[in-house]
Tab-separated table of C-alpha atoms and ligand atoms in Angstrom:
chain	number	residue	atom	x	y	z
A	1	UNK	CA	0.000	0.000	0.000
A	2	UNK	CA	1.220	3.442	-0.924
A	3	UNK	CA	-0.562	5.288	1.905
A	4	UNK	CA	-1.609	4.586	5.472
A	5	UNK	CA	-4.662	6.820	5.124
A	6	UNK	CA	-6.837	7.883	2.241
A	7	UNK	CA	-8.932	10.837	3.380
A	8	UNK	CA	-12.007	11.543	1.306
A	9	UNK	CA	-12.972	15.185	1.717
A	10	UNK	CA	-10.737	18.190	2.398
A	11	UNK	CA	-13.125	19.929	4.791
A	12	UNK	CA	-12.483	20.519	8.475
A	13	UNK	CA	-12.871	16.882	9.512
A	14	UNK	CA	-10.591	15.607	6.766
A	15	UNK	CA	-8.012	18.375	7.233
A	16	UNK	CA	-7.857	17.819	11.001
A	17	UNK	CA	-7.454	14.069	10.638
A	18	UNK	CA	-4.843	14.525	7.887
A	19	UNK	CA	-2.856	16.985	9.975
A	20	UNK	CA	-2.816	14.635	12.968
A	21	UNK	CA	-1.854	11.595	10.891
A	22	UNK	CA	0.920	13.450	9.078
A	23	UNK	CA	2.248	14.717	12.397
A	24	UNK	CA	2.521	11.134	13.596
A	25	UNK	CA	4.516	10.161	10.547
A	26	UNK	CA	1.725	8.495	8.578
A	27	UNK	CA	1.565	8.566	4.794
A	28	UNK	CA	-1.596	10.447	3.907
A	29	UNK	CA	-3.484	11.207	0.708
A	30	UNK	CA	-6.402	13.641	0.755
A	31	UNK	CA	-8.828	13.727	-2.162
A	32	UNK	CA	-11.820	15.934	-2.804
A	33	UNK	CA	-14.504	15.997	-5.449
A	34	UNK	CA	-14.290	19.775	-5.679
A	35	UNK	CA	-11.427	21.733	-7.218
A	36	UNK	CA	-10.924	23.519	-3.921
A	37	UNK	CA	-9.901	22.537	-0.414
A	38	UNK	CA	-11.658	23.526	2.830
A	39	UNK	CA	-15.099	21.997	2.148
A	40	UNK	CA	-17.900	24.352	3.029
A	41	UNK	CA	-15.649	26.741	4.940
A	42	UNK	CA	-13.925	27.652	1.651
A	43	UNK	CA	-13.456	31.385	1.186
A	44	UNK	CA	-12.670	33.107	-2.093
A	45	UNK	CA	-11.158	36.567	-2.328
A	46	UNK	CA	-13.287	38.925	-4.422
A	47	UNK	CA	-12.476	42.660	-4.591
A	48	UNK	CA	-10.187	42.237	-1.563
A	49	UNK	CA	-13.018	40.660	0.448
A	50	UNK	CA	-12.956	37.094	1.814
A	51	UNK	CA	-16.253	35.699	0.571
A	52	UNK	CA	-17.774	32.741	2.441
A	53	UNK	CA	-18.742	30.880	-0.725
A	54	UNK	CA	-20.723	28.091	0.983
A	55	UNK	CA	-22.396	30.224	3.615
A	56	UNK	CA	-21.269	32.319	6.556
A	57	UNK	CA	-18.977	30.567	9.012
A	58	UNK	CA	-18.255	32.209	12.328
A	59	UNK	CA	-15.894	30.242	14.478
A	60	UNK	CA	-16.928	29.979	18.128
A	61	UNK	CA	-16.203	27.469	20.845
A	62	UNK	CA	-16.084	26.778	24.549
A	63	UNK	CA	-13.560	24.040	24.030
A	64	UNK	CA	-10.013	25.048	25.060
A	65	UNK	CA	-8.429	22.096	23.328
A	66	UNK	CA	-10.109	22.929	20.000
A	67	UNK	CA	-9.325	26.631	20.345
A	68	UNK	CA	-5.644	25.967	21.042
A	69	UNK	CA	-5.513	23.505	18.198
A	70	UNK	CA	-7.040	25.775	15.547
A	71	UNK	CA	-4.967	28.776	16.610
A	72	UNK	CA	-1.876	26.988	15.350
A	73	UNK	CA	-3.150	27.516	11.830
A	74	UNK	CA	-4.696	30.971	11.924
A	75	UNK	CA	-4.893	34.157	13.843
A	76	UNK	CA	-8.513	34.961	14.709
A	77	UNK	CA	-9.918	38.489	14.627
A	78	UNK	CA	-12.295	39.831	17.286
A	79	UNK	CA	-15.471	39.562	15.172
A	80	UNK	CA	-18.542	38.994	17.323
A	81	UNK	CA	-21.639	37.780	15.562
A	82	UNK	CA	-24.622	40.091	16.150
A	83	UNK	CA	-27.092	39.386	13.386
A	84	UNK	CA	-30.213	41.475	13.062
A	85	UNK	CA	-33.668	40.374	11.989
A	86	UNK	CA	-35.758	42.209	9.416
A	87	UNK	CA	-39.450	41.315	9.741
A	88	UNK	CA	-41.347	43.125	6.971
A	89	UNK	CA	-39.117	46.155	7.478
A	90	UNK	CA	-39.088	46.094	11.294
A	91	UNK	CA	-35.568	45.618	12.672
A	92	UNK	CA	-34.923	43.485	15.778
A	93	UNK	CA	-31.780	42.446	17.629
A	94	UNK	CA	-30.697	38.828	17.782
A	95	UNK	CA	-30.310	36.584	19.654
A	96	UNK	CA	-33.402	37.181	21.785
A	97	UNK	CA	-32.274	39.627	24.463
A	98	UNK	CA	-33.313	42.818	26.243
A	99	UNK	CA	-32.830	44.920	23.055
A	100	UNK	CA	-35.279	42.610	21.255
A	101	UNK	CA	-37.830	42.622	24.091
A	102	UNK	CA	-37.597	46.362	24.499
A	103	UNK	CA	-38.169	47.076	20.803
A	104	UNK	CA	-41.022	44.583	20.576
A	105	UNK	CA	-42.950	45.400	23.746
A	106	UNK	CA	-41.538	48.693	25.002
A	107	UNK	CA	-40.379	46.978	28.198
A	108	UNK	CA	-37.244	48.274	29.889
A	109	UNK	CA	-36.442	45.833	32.691
A	110	UNK	CA	-35.747	42.077	32.762
A	111	UNK	CA	-38.652	41.647	35.163
A	112	UNK	CA	-41.119	43.198	32.693
A	113	UNK	CA	-39.719	41.098	29.847
A	114	UNK	CA	-40.030	37.888	31.868
A	115	UNK	CA	-43.598	38.737	32.849
A	116	UNK	CA	-44.508	39.354	29.204
A	117	UNK	CA	-43.033	36.027	28.098
A	118	UNK	CA	-44.696	34.222	30.992
A	119	UNK	CA	-48.118	35.555	30.003
A	120	UNK	CA	-47.524	34.476	26.381
A	121	UNK	CA	-46.538	30.924	27.113
A	122	UNK	CA	-49.167	30.092	29.707
A	123	UNK	CA	-50.555	27.166	27.713
A	124	UNK	CA	-47.067	25.644	27.632
A	125	UNK	CA	-46.578	25.547	31.404
A	126	UNK	CA	-45.803	22.065	32.704
A	127	UNK	CA	-45.723	20.691	29.174
A	128	UNK	CA	-42.631	19.076	27.797
A	129	UNK	CA	-42.042	20.705	24.360
A	130	UNK	CA	-42.501	18.036	21.691
A	131	UNK	CA	-41.459	20.034	18.657
A	132	UNK	CA	-39.822	23.273	17.565
A	133	UNK	CA	-43.020	25.345	17.838
A	134	UNK	CA	-43.693	24.293	21.429
A	135	UNK	CA	-40.048	24.717	22.341
A	136	UNK	CA	-39.910	28.237	20.854
A	137	UNK	CA	-43.125	29.415	22.525
A	138	UNK	CA	-42.011	28.088	25.876
A	139	UNK	CA	-38.682	29.902	25.544
A	140	UNK	CA	-39.799	33.309	24.266
A	141	UNK	CA	-43.581	33.451	23.958
A	142	UNK	CA	-45.934	33.901	21.010
A	143	UNK	CA	-44.953	37.340	19.658
A	144	UNK	CA	-41.315	36.450	19.109
A	145	UNK	CA	-42.276	33.069	17.776
A	146	UNK	CA	-44.484	34.758	15.181
A	147	UNK	CA	-42.158	37.563	14.087
A	148	UNK	CA	-38.701	36.078	14.478
A	149	UNK	CA	-38.966	32.295	14.402
A	150	UNK	CA	-41.924	30.698	12.645
A	151	UNK	CA	-41.659	32.058	9.121
A	152	UNK	CA	-37.840	32.062	9.074
A	153	UNK	CA	-37.688	28.470	10.262
A	154	UNK	CA	-40.330	27.307	7.804
A	155	UNK	CA	-38.418	28.952	4.924
A	156	UNK	CA	-35.155	27.500	6.169
A	157	UNK	CA	-36.394	23.956	6.716
A	158	UNK	CA	-39.374	23.751	4.334
A	159	UNK	CA	-41.462	22.041	7.006
A	160	UNK	CA	-43.986	23.254	9.585
A	161	UNK	CA	-42.427	24.077	12.966
A	162	UNK	CA	-44.694	21.462	14.535
A	163	UNK	CA	-42.838	18.800	12.540
A	164	UNK	CA	-39.317	19.940	13.382
A	165	UNK	CA	-37.172	18.764	16.294
A	166	UNK	CA	-36.972	21.105	19.280
A	167	UNK	CA	-33.164	20.992	19.470
A	168	UNK	CA	-32.758	23.239	16.398
A	169	UNK	CA	-34.038	26.290	18.247
A	170	UNK	CA	-32.161	25.467	21.424
A	171	UNK	CA	-29.013	26.535	19.559
A	172	UNK	CA	-30.090	30.133	20.131
A	173	UNK	CA	-29.592	31.789	23.508
A	174	UNK	CA	-32.325	33.784	25.293
A	175	UNK	CA	-30.925	36.509	27.522
A	176	UNK	CA	-32.370	38.965	29.980
A	177	UNK	CA	-29.442	41.335	29.599
A	178	UNK	CA	-28.652	43.858	26.846
A	179	UNK	CA	-26.239	41.721	24.838
A	180	UNK	CA	-26.417	41.144	21.073
A	181	UNK	CA	-23.634	38.555	20.944
A	182	UNK	CA	-25.233	35.602	19.113
A	183	UNK	CA	-23.074	32.928	20.718
A	184	UNK	CA	-22.574	31.919	24.326
A	185	UNK	CA	-18.985	30.946	23.618
A	186	UNK	CA	-15.760	31.656	25.399
A	187	UNK	CA	-13.889	32.155	22.095
A	188	UNK	CA	-15.119	33.634	18.820
A	189	UNK	CA	-13.663	35.100	15.632
A	190	UNK	CA	-12.903	34.807	11.928
A	191	UNK	CA	-9.491	33.623	10.706
A	192	UNK	CA	-7.488	36.552	9.403
A	193	UNK	CA	-6.906	35.994	5.672
A	194	UNK	CA	-9.851	33.611	5.320
A	195	UNK	CA	-10.642	29.971	6.045
A	196	UNK	CA	-8.982	28.679	2.874
A	197	UNK	CA	-5.616	29.936	4.068
A	198	UNK	CA	-6.201	28.293	7.443
A	199	UNK	CA	-7.015	24.900	5.902
A	200	UNK	CA	-4.043	25.275	3.527
A	201	UNK	CA	-1.847	25.502	6.608
A	202	UNK	CA	-3.495	22.462	8.172
A	203	UNK	CA	-2.762	20.523	4.991
A	204	UNK	CA	0.788	21.802	4.667
A	205	UNK	CA	3.013	18.887	3.605
A	206	UNK	CA	0.054	16.577	2.893
A	207	UNK	CA	-0.555	15.290	-0.627
A	208	UNK	CA	-3.901	16.565	-1.912
A	209	UNK	CA	-5.631	15.655	-5.177
A	210	UNK	CA	-8.595	17.774	-6.193
A	211	UNK	CA	-11.428	17.140	-8.629
A	212	UNK	CA	-11.463	13.417	-7.760
A	213	UNK	CA	-14.798	11.628	-7.383
A	214	UNK	CA	-14.052	8.867	-4.881
A	215	UNK	CA	-17.315	6.962	-5.234
A	216	UNK	CA	-16.862	6.802	-9.014
A	217	UNK	CA	-13.325	5.433	-8.673
A	218	UNK	CA	-13.697	3.655	-5.356
A	219	UNK	CA	-12.014	0.371	-6.303
A	220	UNK	CA	-8.917	2.119	-7.610
A	221	UNK	CA	-8.575	4.435	-4.630
A	222	UNK	CA	-9.282	1.757	-2.028
A	223	UNK	CA	-6.205	-0.066	-3.310
A	224	UNK	CA	-3.989	2.879	-2.385
A	225	UNK	CA	-4.394	2.928	1.383
A	226	UNK	CA	-4.805	0.702	4.437
A	227	UNK	CA	-7.488	2.862	6.030
A	228	UNK	CA	-10.075	5.253	4.698
A	229	UNK	CA	-11.559	8.333	6.304
A	230	UNK	CA	-14.792	9.100	4.476
A	231	UNK	CA	-16.432	12.478	5.058
A	232	UNK	CA	-19.006	12.403	2.244
A	233	UNK	CA	-22.694	11.513	2.682
A	234	UNK	CA	-22.972	8.096	4.304
A	235	UNK	CA	-26.026	7.085	2.249
A	236	UNK	CA	-24.170	7.881	-1.001
A	237	UNK	CA	-21.301	5.630	0.149
A	238	UNK	CA	-23.753	2.729	0.267
A	239	UNK	CA	-25.382	3.637	-3.052
A	240	UNK	CA	-28.535	4.829	-1.219
A	241	UNK	CA	-29.494	1.168	-0.862
A	242	UNK	CA	-31.595	1.693	2.275
A	243	UNK	CA	-33.099	4.978	1.083
A	244	UNK	CA	-32.078	8.623	0.776
A	245	UNK	CA	-31.310	10.781	3.815
A	246	UNK	CA	-32.931	14.208	3.538
A	247	UNK	CA	-30.962	17.446	3.492
A	248	UNK	CA	-31.660	21.095	2.950
A	249	UNK	CA	-29.581	22.773	0.319
A	250	UNK	CA	-28.804	26.475	0.041
A	251	UNK	CA	-28.401	28.463	-3.172
A	252	UNK	CA	-26.344	31.630	-2.891
A	253	UNK	CA	-26.995	34.593	-5.115
A	254	UNK	CA	-23.734	36.535	-4.796
A	255	UNK	CA	-23.273	40.050	-6.192
A	256	UNK	CA	-20.493	42.633	-6.192
A	257	UNK	CA	-22.046	46.044	-5.539
A	258	UNK	CA	-20.576	49.428	-6.269
A	259	UNK	CA	-21.424	50.784	-2.809
A	260	UNK	CA	-19.245	50.588	0.266
A	261	UNK	CA	-21.939	49.687	2.783
A	262	UNK	CA	-25.068	47.805	1.755
A	263	UNK	CA	-26.711	46.758	5.007
A	264	UNK	CA	-24.471	47.907	7.868
A	265	UNK	CA	-24.017	44.400	9.277
A	266	UNK	CA	-22.517	41.068	8.236
A	267	UNK	CA	-25.749	39.109	8.734
A	268	UNK	CA	-29.358	40.203	8.268
A	269	UNK	CA	-32.025	37.509	8.706
A	270	UNK	CA	-35.278	38.069	6.830
A	271	UNK	CA	-37.724	36.476	9.217
A	272	UNK	CA	-40.922	37.117	7.232
A	273	UNK	CA	-42.380	34.720	4.697
A	274	UNK	CA	-42.757	37.398	2.006
A	275	UNK	CA	-39.015	37.670	1.387
A	276	UNK	CA	-37.932	34.615	-0.613
A	277	UNK	CA	-34.417	34.425	0.840
A	278	UNK	CA	-33.615	33.603	4.465
A	279	UNK	CA	-30.712	35.958	4.986
A	280	UNK	CA	-28.278	38.347	3.345
A	281	UNK	CA	-24.580	38.185	4.163
A	282	UNK	CA	-22.367	41.226	3.560
A	283	UNK	CA	-18.978	39.538	3.723
A	284	UNK	CA	-16.708	42.549	4.342
A	285	UNK	CA	-18.166	43.101	7.830
A	286	UNK	CA	-16.684	39.823	9.066
A	287	UNK	CA	-13.385	41.697	8.769
A	288	UNK	CA	-14.548	45.188	9.727
A	289	UNK	CA	-14.807	46.423	6.130
A	290	UNK	CA	-11.059	46.296	5.512
A	291	UNK	CA	-8.736	44.230	3.347
A	292	UNK	CA	-5.728	42.313	4.687
A	293	UNK	CA	-3.575	45.474	4.634
A	294	UNK	CA	-6.163	47.394	6.600
A	295	UNK	CA	-7.330	49.411	3.584
A	296	UNK	CA	-10.898	50.633	3.306
A	297	UNK	CA	-12.798	48.737	0.579
A	298	UNK	CA	-14.812	50.834	-1.864
A	299	UNK	CA	-17.054	47.962	-3.043
A	300	UNK	CA	-19.012	45.278	-1.269
A	301	UNK	CA	-20.021	41.661	-1.884
A	302	UNK	CA	-23.367	40.334	-0.700
A	303	UNK	CA	-24.937	36.866	-0.821
A	304	UNK	CA	-28.630	36.175	-0.599
A	305	UNK	CA	-29.400	32.702	0.727
A	306	UNK	CA	-32.253	30.641	-0.659
A	307	UNK	CA	-33.069	27.409	1.099
A	308	UNK	CA	-34.634	24.407	-0.648
A	309	UNK	CA	-34.988	20.646	-0.402
A	310	UNK	CA	-31.865	18.785	-1.477
A	311	UNK	CA	-31.993	16.462	-4.453
A	312	UNK	CA	-29.209	14.389	-6.018
A	313	UNK	CA	-26.667	16.676	-7.665
A	314	UNK	CA	-27.213	19.558	-5.179
A	315	UNK	CA	-24.816	20.401	-2.363
A	316	UNK	CA	-26.059	18.911	0.914
A	317	UNK	CA	-25.882	21.476	3.759
A	318	UNK	CA	-28.247	20.814	6.630
A	319	UNK	CA	-29.171	17.272	7.660
A	320	UNK	CA	-32.881	17.097	8.500
A	321	UNK	CA	-32.483	15.363	11.855
A	322	UNK	CA	-36.100	14.353	12.404
A	323	UNK	CA	-37.115	10.900	13.635
A	324	UNK	CA	-37.568	9.380	10.205
A	325	UNK	CA	-34.128	10.448	8.953
A	326	UNK	CA	-32.351	9.703	12.217
A	327	UNK	CA	-33.658	6.162	12.239
A	328	UNK	CA	-32.573	5.653	8.616
A	329	UNK	CA	-29.167	7.065	9.536
A	330	UNK	CA	-28.867	4.535	12.395
A	331	UNK	CA	-29.236	1.761	9.812
A	332	UNK	CA	-26.512	3.234	7.634
A	333	UNK	CA	-24.342	3.716	10.695
A	334	UNK	CA	-24.680	0.011	11.500
A	335	UNK	CA	-23.602	-0.812	7.954
A	336	UNK	CA	-20.705	1.603	8.356
A	337	UNK	CA	-19.518	-0.182	11.470
A	338	UNK	CA	-19.131	-3.337	9.427
A	339	UNK	CA	-16.685	-1.591	7.089
A	340	UNK	CA	-13.642	-2.402	9.156
A	341	UNK	CA	-11.144	-0.110	7.529
A	342	UNK	CA	-13.370	2.916	7.096
A	343	UNK	CA	-14.128	5.761	9.511
A	344	UNK	CA	-17.171	7.893	8.677
A	345	UNK	CA	-16.837	11.455	9.926
A	346	UNK	CA	-18.174	14.991	9.722
A	347	UNK	CA	-21.538	16.591	9.007
A	348	UNK	CA	-22.230	14.322	6.037
A	349	UNK	CA	-20.490	11.172	7.236
A	350	UNK	CA	-22.332	11.260	10.576
A	351	UNK	CA	-25.511	12.997	9.369
A	352	UNK	CA	-25.281	15.530	12.148
A	353	UNK	CA	-25.831	19.314	12.368
A	354	UNK	CA	-22.284	19.929	13.592
A	355	UNK	CA	-20.703	23.315	14.247
A	356	UNK	CA	-17.092	23.763	13.136
A	357	UNK	CA	-15.600	23.371	16.596
A	358	UNK	CA	-17.532	20.146	17.206
A	359	UNK	CA	-16.285	18.700	13.924
A	360	UNK	CA	-12.688	19.462	14.853
A	361	UNK	CA	-13.263	17.957	18.276
A	362	UNK	CA	-14.598	14.653	16.922
A	363	UNK	CA	-11.867	14.506	14.268
A	364	UNK	CA	-9.188	15.009	16.924
A	365	UNK	CA	-10.736	12.225	19.006
A	366	UNK	CA	-11.018	9.876	16.024
A	367	UNK	CA	-7.410	10.597	15.069
A	368	UNK	CA	-6.271	10.065	18.633
A	369	UNK	CA	-8.002	6.675	18.824
A	370	UNK	CA	-6.889	5.527	15.398
A	371	UNK	CA	-3.289	6.650	15.730
A	372	UNK	CA	-2.418	5.509	19.214
B	1	LIG	N1	-33.792	30.833	13.808
B	1	LIG	C1	-34.935	31.597	13.791
B	1	LIG	N2	-34.845	32.924	13.534
B	1	LIG	C2	-33.660	33.530	13.290
B	1	LIG	C3	-32.479	32.764	13.332
B	1	LIG	C4	-32.585	31.410	13.583
B	1	LIG	O1	-36.021	31.086	13.978
B	1	LIG	O2	-33.639	34.762	13.040
B	1	LIG	C5	-33.927	29.386	14.065
B	1	LIG	C6	-34.096	28.591	12.775
B	1	LIG	O3	-34.962	27.519	13.024
B	1	LIG	C7	-32.698	28.106	12.520
B	1	LIG	C8	-32.196	27.833	13.938
B	1	LIG	O4	-32.776	28.873	14.693
B	1	LIG	O5	-32.686	26.942	11.732
B	1	LIG	C9	-30.693	27.838	14.087
B	1	LIG	O6	-30.177	29.061	13.612
B	1	LIG	P1	-28.635	29.300	13.353
B	1	LIG	O7	-28.454	30.730	13.037
B	1	LIG	O8	-27.880	28.718	14.489
B	1	LIG	O9	-28.425	28.409	12.058
B	1	LIG	P2	-27.237	28.303	10.977
B	1	LIG	O10	-26.407	29.535	11.105
B	1	LIG	O11	-26.542	27.019	11.266
B	1	LIG	O12	-27.982	28.271	9.686
């Protein structure tokens, strides 16, 4: 065998595993179907602006080990995510905090805000939330559910909130202080110079072949290595033989505009059902409107995000982790465990709505176990 490890997918899981294996003296080959590394964290530089081509990625974590690890490959800026919501032209602060409550109800103190929410969720008292709608109402009451959650979530997921798992909304904090920081994380930031540069550093000294479709040439590639790390969709690996796992895909409509400030914020969520896109990203604000030399940028790049149901040939983004799909995934996982020399990892390999830090964490653990 020419290699100890063949790593399918040059995203964060694959790059982390590759870096660890190389460091321990293993012979590693990384392949990716795309012509670019970095998976969905890939950034392209347009007009001096690092554009998050596959959707906005804001690194945040509470995990010291992951933070120390990733800081070897990039310097992180002090960007703090504070998206705003636009509901039919009304602007609200996110995540749900005293600024949001104050604008919505005219309340000024935490006590008033809590009383308002309490009165709006009375029917939920003593009930265990069974789905996203019940979970949202019991967290923030009916008004916020209506203006900031229901229509956005139904656009994003293409399913009624009563049919979605409650955990999706639990990602968002609810705070009774004036604090627009979206994440409850100890560390947060964007890699200076973009994610592509960061992943390039992780893969430094590792052989990478791009534009290679593993599943099309599986037999050939399997002959090259003792072990395989597969980070593509697990159902595709098995030829969809038990059925197709559902995903949401996102289409990005990206434009360069001849203005220096389009929306005054990196992320604006359109939480009403009348706007066809879910959010608009203005990429330059992830880096304070400046290029890598600190120069002011005269133009701007924006991306409108449109969410739709994934079908074969689309990019899979969000696994739809409802009961039906999770139980199908468990069957694929059992098949995967029978593939002795293959590790399935990452958002697609494990069919899990992972954040970046969690993916790095599981890849470090998998590498640690495999390489000891
Ligand atoms: N969400 C919402 N309103 C918002 C933002 C988020 O209802 O303005 C809900 C929605 O269901 C979404 C979930 O919260 O799927 C998680 O949002 P997050 O911003 O964490 O999602 P991501 O950035 O991964 O798309």
